[in-house]
Short mmCIF file of C-alpha atoms in Angstrom, two decimals:
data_model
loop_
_atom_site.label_atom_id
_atom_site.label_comp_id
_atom_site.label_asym_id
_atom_site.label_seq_id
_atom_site.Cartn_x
_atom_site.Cartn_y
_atom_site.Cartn_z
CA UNK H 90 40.60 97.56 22.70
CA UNK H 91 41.13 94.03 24.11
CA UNK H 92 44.14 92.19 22.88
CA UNK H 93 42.95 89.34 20.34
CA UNK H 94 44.73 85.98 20.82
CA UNK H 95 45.79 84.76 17.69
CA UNK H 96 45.20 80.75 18.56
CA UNK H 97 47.40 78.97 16.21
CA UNK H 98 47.87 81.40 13.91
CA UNK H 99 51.49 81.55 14.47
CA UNK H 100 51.81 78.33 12.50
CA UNK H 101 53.74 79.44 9.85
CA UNK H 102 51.75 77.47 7.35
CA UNK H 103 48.57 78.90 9.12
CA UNK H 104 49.94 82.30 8.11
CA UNK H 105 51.03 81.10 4.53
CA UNK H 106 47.73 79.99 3.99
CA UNK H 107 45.86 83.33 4.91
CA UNK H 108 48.22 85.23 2.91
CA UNK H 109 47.89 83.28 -0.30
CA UNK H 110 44.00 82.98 0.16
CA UNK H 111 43.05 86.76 1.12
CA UNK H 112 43.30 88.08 -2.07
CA UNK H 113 41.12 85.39 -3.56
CA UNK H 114 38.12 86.63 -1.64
CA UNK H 115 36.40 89.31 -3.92
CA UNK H 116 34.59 92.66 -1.63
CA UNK H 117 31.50 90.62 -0.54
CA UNK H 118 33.06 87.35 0.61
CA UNK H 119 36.19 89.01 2.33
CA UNK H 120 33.38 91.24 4.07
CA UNK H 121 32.28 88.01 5.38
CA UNK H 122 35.81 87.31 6.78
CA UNK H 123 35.66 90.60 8.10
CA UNK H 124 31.93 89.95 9.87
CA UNK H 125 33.50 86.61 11.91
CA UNK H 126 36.44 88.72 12.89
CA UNK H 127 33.98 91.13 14.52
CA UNK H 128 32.14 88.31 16.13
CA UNK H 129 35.11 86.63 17.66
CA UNK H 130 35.73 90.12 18.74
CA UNK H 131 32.96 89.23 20.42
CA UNK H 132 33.58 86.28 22.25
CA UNK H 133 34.38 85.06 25.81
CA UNK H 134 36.68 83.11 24.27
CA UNK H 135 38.39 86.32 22.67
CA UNK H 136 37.95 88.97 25.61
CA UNK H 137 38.00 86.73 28.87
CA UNK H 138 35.76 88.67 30.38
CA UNK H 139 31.99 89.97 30.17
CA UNK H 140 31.31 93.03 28.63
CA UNK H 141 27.83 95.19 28.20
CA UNK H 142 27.34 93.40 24.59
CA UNK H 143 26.28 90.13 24.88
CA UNK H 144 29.34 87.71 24.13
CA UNK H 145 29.03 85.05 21.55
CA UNK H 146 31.12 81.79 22.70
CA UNK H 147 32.23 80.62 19.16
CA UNK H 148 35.90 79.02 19.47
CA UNK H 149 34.79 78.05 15.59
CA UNK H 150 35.27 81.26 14.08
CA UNK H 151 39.16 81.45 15.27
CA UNK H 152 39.81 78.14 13.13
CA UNK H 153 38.16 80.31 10.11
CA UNK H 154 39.79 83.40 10.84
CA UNK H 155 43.06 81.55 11.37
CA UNK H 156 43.09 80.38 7.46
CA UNK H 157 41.42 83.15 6.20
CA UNK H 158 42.70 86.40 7.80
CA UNK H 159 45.99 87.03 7.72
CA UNK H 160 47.51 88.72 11.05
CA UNK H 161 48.41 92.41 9.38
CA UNK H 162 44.94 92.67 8.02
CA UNK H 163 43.10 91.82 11.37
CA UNK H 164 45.50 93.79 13.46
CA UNK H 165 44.66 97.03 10.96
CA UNK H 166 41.19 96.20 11.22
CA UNK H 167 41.16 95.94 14.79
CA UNK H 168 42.16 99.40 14.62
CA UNK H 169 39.79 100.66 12.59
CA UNK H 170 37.80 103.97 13.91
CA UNK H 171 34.37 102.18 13.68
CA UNK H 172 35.99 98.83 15.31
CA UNK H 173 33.58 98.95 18.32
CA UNK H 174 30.57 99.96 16.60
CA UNK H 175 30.98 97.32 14.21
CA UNK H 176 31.52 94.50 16.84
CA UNK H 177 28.35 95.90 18.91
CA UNK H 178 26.02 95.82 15.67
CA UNK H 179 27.32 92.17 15.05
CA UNK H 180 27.17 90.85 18.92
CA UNK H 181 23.66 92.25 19.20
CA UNK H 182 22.04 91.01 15.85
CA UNK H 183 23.80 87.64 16.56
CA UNK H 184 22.58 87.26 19.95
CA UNK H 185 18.80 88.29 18.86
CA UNK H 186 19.17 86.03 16.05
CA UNK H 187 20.30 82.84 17.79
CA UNK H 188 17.45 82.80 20.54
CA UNK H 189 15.14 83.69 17.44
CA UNK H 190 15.91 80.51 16.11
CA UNK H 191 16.14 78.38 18.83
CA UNK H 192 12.66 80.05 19.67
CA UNK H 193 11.23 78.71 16.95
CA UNK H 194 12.78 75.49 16.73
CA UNK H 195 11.29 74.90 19.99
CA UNK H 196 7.86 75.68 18.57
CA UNK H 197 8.36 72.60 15.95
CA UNK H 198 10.29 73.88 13.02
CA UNK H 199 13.10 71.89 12.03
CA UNK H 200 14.60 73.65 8.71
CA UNK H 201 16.43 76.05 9.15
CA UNK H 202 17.65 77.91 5.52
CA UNK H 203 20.66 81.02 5.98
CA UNK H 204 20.62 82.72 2.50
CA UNK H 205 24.33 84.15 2.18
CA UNK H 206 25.42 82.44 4.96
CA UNK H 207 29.03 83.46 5.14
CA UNK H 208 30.98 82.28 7.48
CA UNK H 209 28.16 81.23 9.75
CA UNK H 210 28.99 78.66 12.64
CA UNK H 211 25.22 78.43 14.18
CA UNK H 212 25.29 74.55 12.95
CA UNK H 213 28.03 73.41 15.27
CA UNK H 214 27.61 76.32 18.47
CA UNK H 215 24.08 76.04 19.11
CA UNK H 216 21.84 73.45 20.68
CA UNK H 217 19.11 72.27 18.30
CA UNK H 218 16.73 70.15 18.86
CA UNK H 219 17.05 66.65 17.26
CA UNK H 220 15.39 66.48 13.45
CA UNK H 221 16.88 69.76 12.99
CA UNK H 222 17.97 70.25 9.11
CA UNK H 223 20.13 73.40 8.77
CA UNK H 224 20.87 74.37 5.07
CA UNK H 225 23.75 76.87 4.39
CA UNK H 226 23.67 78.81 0.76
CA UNK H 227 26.36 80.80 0.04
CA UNK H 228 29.71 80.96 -2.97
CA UNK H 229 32.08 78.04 -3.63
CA UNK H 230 35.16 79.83 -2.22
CA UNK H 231 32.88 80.41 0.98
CA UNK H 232 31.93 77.19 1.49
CA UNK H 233 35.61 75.38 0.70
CA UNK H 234 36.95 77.42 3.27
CA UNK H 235 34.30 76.74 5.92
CA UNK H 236 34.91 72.83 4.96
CA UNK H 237 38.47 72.88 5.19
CA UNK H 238 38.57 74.87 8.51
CA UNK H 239 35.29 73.33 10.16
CA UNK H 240 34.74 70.39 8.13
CA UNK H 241 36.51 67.47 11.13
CA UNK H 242 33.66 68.94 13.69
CA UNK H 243 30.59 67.26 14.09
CA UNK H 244 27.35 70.13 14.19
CA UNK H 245 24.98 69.82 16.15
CA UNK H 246 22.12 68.97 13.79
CA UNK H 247 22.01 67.61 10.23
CA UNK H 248 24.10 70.05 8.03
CA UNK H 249 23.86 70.80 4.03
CA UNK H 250 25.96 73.51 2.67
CA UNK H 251 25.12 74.30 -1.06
CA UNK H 252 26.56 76.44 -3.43
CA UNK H 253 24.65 79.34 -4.41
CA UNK H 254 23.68 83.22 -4.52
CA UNK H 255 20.94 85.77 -3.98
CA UNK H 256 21.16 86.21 -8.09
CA UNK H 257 19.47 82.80 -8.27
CA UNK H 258 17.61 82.26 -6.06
CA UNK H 259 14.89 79.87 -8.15
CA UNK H 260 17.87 77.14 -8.68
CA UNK H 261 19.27 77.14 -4.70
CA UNK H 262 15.77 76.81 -4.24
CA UNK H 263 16.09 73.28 -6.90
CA UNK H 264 19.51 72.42 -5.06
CA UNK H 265 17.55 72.42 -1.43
CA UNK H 266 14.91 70.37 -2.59
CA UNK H 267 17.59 67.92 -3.91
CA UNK H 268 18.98 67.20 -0.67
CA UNK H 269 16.19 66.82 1.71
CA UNK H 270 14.48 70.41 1.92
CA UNK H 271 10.82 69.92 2.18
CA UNK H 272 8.57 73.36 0.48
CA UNK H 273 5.46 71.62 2.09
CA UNK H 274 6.68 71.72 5.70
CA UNK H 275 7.25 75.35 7.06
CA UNK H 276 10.82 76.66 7.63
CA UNK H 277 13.02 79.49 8.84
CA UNK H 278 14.91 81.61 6.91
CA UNK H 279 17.90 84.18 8.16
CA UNK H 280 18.54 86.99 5.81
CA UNK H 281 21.54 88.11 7.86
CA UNK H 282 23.37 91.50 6.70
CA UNK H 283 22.08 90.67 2.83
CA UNK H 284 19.91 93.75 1.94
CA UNK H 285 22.90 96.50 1.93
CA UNK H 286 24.80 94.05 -0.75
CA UNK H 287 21.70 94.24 -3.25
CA UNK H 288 19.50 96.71 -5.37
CA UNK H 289 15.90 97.37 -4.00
CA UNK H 290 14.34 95.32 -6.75
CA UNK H 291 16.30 92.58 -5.80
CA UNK H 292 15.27 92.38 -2.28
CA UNK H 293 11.67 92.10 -3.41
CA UNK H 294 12.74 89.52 -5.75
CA UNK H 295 14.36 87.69 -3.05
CA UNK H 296 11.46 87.97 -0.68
CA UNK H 297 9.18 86.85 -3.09
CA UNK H 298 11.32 83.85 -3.69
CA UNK H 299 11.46 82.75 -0.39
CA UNK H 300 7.40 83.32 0.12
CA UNK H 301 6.70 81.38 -2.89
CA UNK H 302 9.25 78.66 -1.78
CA UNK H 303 7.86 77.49 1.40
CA UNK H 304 4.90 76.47 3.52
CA UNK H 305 2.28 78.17 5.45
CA UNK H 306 4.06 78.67 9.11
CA UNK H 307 7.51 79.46 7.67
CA UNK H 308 8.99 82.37 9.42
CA UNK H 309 11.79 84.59 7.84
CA UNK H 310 14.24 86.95 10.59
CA UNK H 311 15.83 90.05 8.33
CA UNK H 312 18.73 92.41 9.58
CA UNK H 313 17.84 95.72 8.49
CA UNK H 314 20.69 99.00 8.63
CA UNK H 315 20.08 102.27 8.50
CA UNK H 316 20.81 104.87 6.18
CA UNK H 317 23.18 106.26 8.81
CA UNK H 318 25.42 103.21 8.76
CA UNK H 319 25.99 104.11 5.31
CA UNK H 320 27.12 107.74 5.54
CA UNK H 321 29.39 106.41 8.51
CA UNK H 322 30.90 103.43 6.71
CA UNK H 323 31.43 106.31 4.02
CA UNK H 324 33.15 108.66 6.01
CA UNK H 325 35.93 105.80 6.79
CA UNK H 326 36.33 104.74 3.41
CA UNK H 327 34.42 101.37 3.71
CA UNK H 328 31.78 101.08 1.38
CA UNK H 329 33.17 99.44 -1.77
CA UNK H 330 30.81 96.40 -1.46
CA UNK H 331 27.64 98.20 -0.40
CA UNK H 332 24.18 99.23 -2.85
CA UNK H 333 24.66 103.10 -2.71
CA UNK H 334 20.79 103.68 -2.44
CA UNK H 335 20.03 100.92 0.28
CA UNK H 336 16.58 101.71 1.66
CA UNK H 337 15.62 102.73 5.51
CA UNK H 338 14.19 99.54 7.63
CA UNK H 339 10.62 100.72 6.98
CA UNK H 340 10.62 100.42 3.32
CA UNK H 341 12.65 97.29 3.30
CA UNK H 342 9.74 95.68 5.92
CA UNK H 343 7.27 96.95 3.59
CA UNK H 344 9.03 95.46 0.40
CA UNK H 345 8.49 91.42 2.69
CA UNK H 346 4.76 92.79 3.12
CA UNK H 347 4.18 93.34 -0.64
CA UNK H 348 5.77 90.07 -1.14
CA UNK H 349 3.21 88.32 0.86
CA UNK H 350 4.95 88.11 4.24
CA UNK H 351 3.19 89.13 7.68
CA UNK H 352 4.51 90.95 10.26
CA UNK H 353 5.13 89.37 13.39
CA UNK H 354 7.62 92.22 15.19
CA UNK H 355 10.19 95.09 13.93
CA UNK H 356 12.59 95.43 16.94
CA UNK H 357 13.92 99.28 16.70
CA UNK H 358 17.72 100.25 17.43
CA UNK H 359 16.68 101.84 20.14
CA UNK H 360 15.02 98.72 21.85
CA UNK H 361 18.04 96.76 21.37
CA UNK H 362 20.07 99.77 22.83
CA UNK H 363 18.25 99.64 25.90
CA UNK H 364 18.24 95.94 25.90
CA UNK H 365 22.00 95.56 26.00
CA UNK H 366 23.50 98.83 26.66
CA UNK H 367 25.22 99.72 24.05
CA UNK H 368 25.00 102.62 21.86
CA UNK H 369 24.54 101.51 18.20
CA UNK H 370 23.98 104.68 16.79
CA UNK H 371 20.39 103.86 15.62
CA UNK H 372 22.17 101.48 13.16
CA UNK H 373 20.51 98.12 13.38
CA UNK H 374 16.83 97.07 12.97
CA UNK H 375 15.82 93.28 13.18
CA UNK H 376 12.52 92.28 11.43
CA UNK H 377 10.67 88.57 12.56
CA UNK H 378 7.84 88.03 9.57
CA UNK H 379 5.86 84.60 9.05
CA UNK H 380 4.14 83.53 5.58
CA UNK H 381 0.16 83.53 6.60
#
């Protein structure tokens, strides 16, 4: 595997601060931590050089990793037997799911809404158009560490991050329309790696939410994994923070149906293995869905 450079985190305080704050993260949030590592894995700006996957340039995520991460923990993760598969899964959905977006920005949507956002840097790396509101929901510890790392950069469009989870959905949902988040104009919303952290019933819950939330027009793009993901991330001990009983893709896209959503394309693994050439052992499904 590539060497990873390591940026500033040889500043000693750097590495004081990753220690001390590690710990802090419970399974789902450190998870996240774990998710940028695999897409600065990712990165020109991490390998140097173009590889099959498609390569995400996000110098951003280095800052985050750099407070976050502490150097032991990435270098045994980097190790890790399903290390490649991992950063595959992550390049591709992040590559499909950034020209998504831009996609339908272009088409005249300007809110953008990333339920469990993590450690998400599409505010500051990507080009929107101007108008552009882009709403982050995700925990307090998440979002004072994106603040602290990110929080001197200027995004590229007009950024809200609010505190808030997929438990409670109906008051983020009263915190968006507090700071500018418009239910009568339609909007996007990224579910991004979200259904594997929740019970089926939930995932219809949060569906339904969002569909009862917004406009006509709205569109909604869903990461969906396969049962096999599960059985792998089991074999390797890695499974703490995932819903034993997640669902296959098809039941999951049916679950947005029943909730009122229409489908507009479910992109199989194997499409996006021939796409970009990489083998993702029939892992990763993507859903695009729009509210009639």
């Amino acid at each position: 595997m590539d060497q990873l450079a390591h940026g500033s985190a040889g500043d000693r305080s750097t590495a004081s601060t990753a220690l001390e704050l590690w710990p802090l993260f419970n399974s789902v949030e450190a998870e996240a931590v774990v998710n940028a590592l695999r897409r600065w894995q990712s990165s020109f700006v991490a390998t140097g050089r173009k590889r099959s996957t498609p390569a995400i340039n996000d110098p951003y995520i280095r800052l985050i990793l750099d407070r976050c991460l502490p150097a032991n923990v990435e270098d045994r993760l980097c190790k890790e037997p399903l290390d490649r598969l991992m950063q595959d899964v992550i390049a591709v959905r992040t590559a499909v799911i950034d020209e998504t977006l831009l996609r339908w920005a272009e088409e005249g949507i300007t809110q953008v809404v990333v339920i469990a956002s993590g450690f998400d840097t599409r505010a500051w790396r990507l080009r929107w158009p101007q108008g552009t509101s882009f709403y982050e929901v995700d925990s307090a510890m998440i979002q004072s560490q994106k603040m602290i790392a990110l929080g001197d950069i200027q995004p590229n469009c007009h950024r809200l991050a609010l505190i808030g989870d997929v438990f409670n959905l109906g008051a983020a949902f009263k915190s968006l329309r507090s700071v500018g988040f418009d239910a009568a104009r339609p909007a996007v919303f990224v579910i991004e790696d979200v259904v594997e952290y929740v019970l089926p019933e939930l995932a219809s819950e949060i569906f339904g939410h969002l569909e009862q939330g917004c406009a006509s027009g709205s569109r909604m793009v869903v990461t969906l994994s396969d049962c096999k993901l599960r059985e792998l991330l089991k074999r390797y001990g890695r499974t703490a923070h995932l819903i034993e009983d997640y669902e296959p893709p098809g039941i999951v896209l049916n679950r947005m149906i029943n909730a009122g959503w229409s489908t507009e394309e479910l992109i199989l693994s194997g499409s996006l293995e021939t796409r970009f050439g990489v083998d993702l052992h029939g892992c990763l499904y993507i859903a695009r869905v729009t509210k009639p």
